[in-house]
Amino acid sequence: MLFEAVNQLIAYDERQRMVPRDRGLLATLVDSARARDPADHSTLRALGVGLLVLGEYGDAIHCLSRALDLADTTGRRIAASLNLADAHRYAGDAAASETLCRAMLTLARNEAPEMVCFPLQHLGKTLADLGRTEEAREVLQEALALRTAEGDPELIARSRAALRSLDAATTGGDPAP
């Protein structure tokens, strides 16, 4: 599946932003998917994330908006919206990102409590980009607590990394490993 292939080609930088592991391979995968002119939610979302990671923010926003329009479950709506929030944040529009993250946090709290940690994590990163570090720390700590309760080591590690990145940004140092 395209989304798994894209995810395999994503790493995270010191600011916990997605970056390509292999830019050439990701670009080839994205170009191939784009040439097929996808019209389904999953392919559009994967393509949008690939474009985001490659820095093609306008195209990423377009694909992710289309994926969101096709989202037929609460989970898909939340996932596509958070990817779209990242695209806005990476493109420099943290205000749009915050609006999407907060809307998805409300939706998750009301309809998909098992997903609350995801909008919290994205909101925390957005707040950090906005320089609202104490609010970001509170939100990221809530995400970490939920993820710790769930016991998913990868998600726990991501929340811890986001908190370390926030600490490094506020102290001017490098994030601790």
Short mmCIF file of C-alpha atoms in Angstrom, two decimals:
data_model
loop_
_atom_site.label_atom_id
_atom_site.label_comp_id
_atom_site.label_asym_id
_atom_site.label_seq_id
_atom_site.Cartn_x
_atom_site.Cartn_y
_atom_site.Cartn_z
CA MET A 1 0.00 0.00 0.00
CA LEU A 2 1.22 3.48 -0.84
CA PHE A 3 0.91 4.92 2.66
CA GLU A 4 3.20 2.27 4.16
CA ALA A 5 5.73 2.84 1.37
CA VAL A 6 5.71 6.59 1.99
CA ASN A 7 6.03 6.08 5.76
CA GLN A 8 9.09 3.88 5.26
CA LEU A 9 10.77 6.81 3.50
CA ILE A 10 10.11 9.32 6.30
CA ALA A 11 12.47 10.27 9.12
CA TYR A 12 12.24 13.06 11.69
CA ASP A 13 14.68 15.93 12.09
CA GLU A 14 15.76 17.59 15.33
CA ARG A 15 12.58 19.71 15.34
CA GLN A 16 10.48 16.55 14.93
CA ARG A 17 9.46 17.49 11.41
CA MET A 18 9.12 14.84 8.75
CA VAL A 19 12.02 14.69 6.29
CA PRO A 20 12.81 12.18 3.54
CA ARG A 21 15.10 9.25 4.32
CA ASP A 22 15.77 8.94 0.59
CA ARG A 23 14.61 12.01 -1.32
CA GLY A 24 15.08 10.43 -4.76
CA LEU A 25 13.13 7.31 -3.95
CA LEU A 26 10.33 9.30 -2.28
CA ALA A 27 10.14 11.66 -5.26
CA THR A 28 9.89 8.68 -7.64
CA LEU A 29 7.12 7.14 -5.54
CA VAL A 30 5.22 10.44 -5.34
CA ASP A 31 5.60 11.10 -9.09
CA SER A 32 4.31 7.62 -9.87
CA ALA A 33 1.26 8.09 -7.63
CA ARG A 34 0.60 11.57 -8.99
CA ALA A 35 0.73 10.29 -12.60
CA ARG A 36 -2.14 7.90 -11.82
CA ASP A 37 -4.32 10.91 -10.82
CA PRO A 38 -5.64 9.32 -7.62
CA ALA A 39 -9.22 9.85 -6.57
CA ASP A 40 -9.51 7.79 -3.38
CA HIS A 41 -8.94 8.92 0.20
CA SER A 42 -6.03 6.63 1.07
CA THR A 43 -3.98 7.33 -2.04
CA LEU A 44 -4.61 11.07 -1.86
CA ARG A 45 -3.58 11.12 1.79
CA ALA A 46 -0.40 9.16 1.12
CA LEU A 47 0.42 11.37 -1.85
CA GLY A 48 -0.24 14.48 0.24
CA VAL A 49 2.10 13.31 2.99
CA GLY A 50 4.78 12.47 0.43
CA LEU A 51 4.46 15.92 -1.13
CA LEU A 52 4.61 17.49 2.32
CA VAL A 53 7.82 15.67 3.15
CA LEU A 54 9.30 16.74 -0.18
CA GLY A 55 8.46 20.38 0.63
CA GLU A 56 5.77 20.78 -2.04
CA TYR A 57 3.37 22.39 0.40
CA GLY A 58 0.81 23.81 -2.02
CA ASP A 59 0.35 20.46 -3.76
CA ALA A 60 0.33 18.70 -0.38
CA ILE A 61 -2.43 20.99 0.90
CA HIS A 62 -4.44 20.36 -2.28
CA CYS A 63 -4.13 16.55 -2.05
CA LEU A 64 -4.79 16.45 1.69
CA SER A 65 -7.83 18.71 1.30
CA ARG A 66 -9.17 16.33 -1.33
CA ALA A 67 -8.44 13.36 0.97
CA LEU A 68 -10.30 15.11 3.77
CA ASP A 69 -13.30 15.66 1.50
CA LEU A 70 -13.37 11.90 0.89
CA ALA A 71 -12.89 10.85 4.54
CA ASP A 72 -15.76 8.53 5.38
CA THR A 73 -14.97 7.78 9.04
CA THR A 74 -14.05 9.86 12.06
CA GLY A 75 -10.61 8.24 12.14
CA ARG A 76 -9.91 9.07 8.52
CA ARG A 77 -11.15 12.63 9.02
CA ILE A 78 -8.86 13.12 12.00
CA ALA A 79 -5.84 11.59 10.25
CA ALA A 80 -6.26 13.61 7.05
CA SER A 81 -6.92 16.81 8.99
CA LEU A 82 -3.78 16.37 11.08
CA ASN A 83 -1.71 15.76 7.95
CA LEU A 84 -3.29 18.89 6.47
CA ALA A 85 -2.45 20.77 9.68
CA ASP A 86 1.19 19.70 9.27
CA ALA A 87 1.19 20.91 5.67
CA HIS A 88 -0.04 24.33 6.79
CA ARG A 89 2.47 24.42 9.66
CA TYR A 90 5.41 23.46 7.47
CA ALA A 91 4.31 26.07 4.93
CA GLY A 92 4.45 28.71 7.66
CA ASP A 93 0.74 28.99 8.50
CA ALA A 94 0.77 27.80 12.10
CA ALA A 95 -2.54 29.59 12.78
CA ALA A 96 -4.35 27.37 10.25
CA SER A 97 -2.59 24.37 11.74
CA GLU A 98 -3.73 25.29 15.24
CA THR A 99 -7.34 25.69 14.07
CA LEU A 100 -7.33 22.23 12.45
CA CYS A 101 -5.63 20.58 15.43
CA ARG A 102 -8.07 22.08 17.92
CA ALA A 103 -11.05 21.04 15.79
CA MET A 104 -9.70 17.49 15.57
CA LEU A 105 -9.01 17.41 19.30
CA THR A 106 -12.65 18.28 19.94
CA LEU A 107 -13.79 15.67 17.41
CA ALA A 108 -11.55 13.01 18.94
CA ARG A 109 -12.66 13.80 22.49
CA ASN A 110 -16.32 13.54 21.39
CA GLU A 111 -16.24 10.67 18.90
CA ALA A 112 -12.91 8.83 19.01
CA PRO A 113 -11.32 9.02 22.46
CA GLU A 114 -8.76 6.40 21.46
CA MET A 115 -7.32 8.96 19.02
CA VAL A 116 -7.03 11.97 21.35
CA CYS A 117 -3.26 11.62 21.64
CA PHE A 118 -2.81 12.36 17.93
CA PRO A 119 -4.37 15.84 17.78
CA LEU A 120 -2.68 16.61 21.10
CA GLN A 121 0.72 15.72 19.65
CA HIS A 122 0.16 17.80 16.51
CA LEU A 123 -1.26 20.70 18.52
CA GLY A 124 1.76 20.63 20.82
CA LYS A 125 4.16 20.88 17.89
CA THR A 126 2.10 23.70 16.40
CA LEU A 127 2.07 25.62 19.67
CA ALA A 128 5.83 25.17 19.89
CA ASP A 129 6.19 26.67 16.40
CA LEU A 130 4.06 29.59 17.58
CA GLY A 131 6.44 30.12 20.50
CA ARG A 132 3.81 29.20 23.09
CA THR A 133 6.18 26.82 24.86
CA GLU A 134 4.42 26.35 28.19
CA GLU A 135 1.12 25.58 26.49
CA ALA A 136 2.96 23.28 24.08
CA ARG A 137 4.62 21.45 26.98
CA GLU A 138 1.28 20.89 28.74
CA VAL A 139 -0.33 19.54 25.58
CA LEU A 140 2.64 17.29 24.75
CA GLN A 141 2.73 15.97 28.33
CA GLU A 142 -0.97 15.08 28.05
CA ALA A 143 -0.24 13.27 24.77
CA LEU A 144 2.65 11.42 26.43
CA ALA A 145 0.47 10.39 29.39
CA LEU A 146 -2.18 8.98 27.06
CA ARG A 147 0.40 7.19 24.95
CA THR A 148 2.11 5.78 28.03
CA ALA A 149 -1.23 4.44 29.25
CA GLU A 150 -1.78 2.82 25.84
CA GLY A 151 1.73 1.36 25.90
CA ASP A 152 2.75 1.95 22.27
CA PRO A 153 6.55 2.33 22.39
CA GLU A 154 6.82 4.16 19.06
CA LEU A 155 4.20 6.74 19.98
CA ILE A 156 5.70 7.18 23.44
CA ALA A 157 9.10 7.78 21.85
CA ARG A 158 7.63 10.38 19.48
CA SER A 159 6.06 12.32 22.35
CA ARG A 160 9.27 12.18 24.36
CA ALA A 161 11.24 13.36 21.33
CA ALA A 162 8.82 16.28 20.84
CA LEU A 163 9.27 17.27 24.48
CA ARG A 164 13.08 17.04 24.18
CA SER A 165 12.92 19.16 21.04
CA LEU A 166 10.80 21.73 22.86
CA ASP A 167 13.28 21.77 25.76
CA ALA A 168 16.19 22.22 23.36
CA ALA A 169 14.43 25.05 21.57
CA THR A 170 13.73 26.88 24.81
CA THR A 171 17.27 26.43 26.19
CA GLY A 172 19.07 26.88 22.87
CA GLY A 173 20.69 23.46 23.10
CA ASP A 174 20.52 20.28 21.09
CA PRO A 175 17.77 17.79 21.89
CA ALA A 176 19.01 15.03 24.16
CA PRO A 177 18.88 11.56 22.64
#
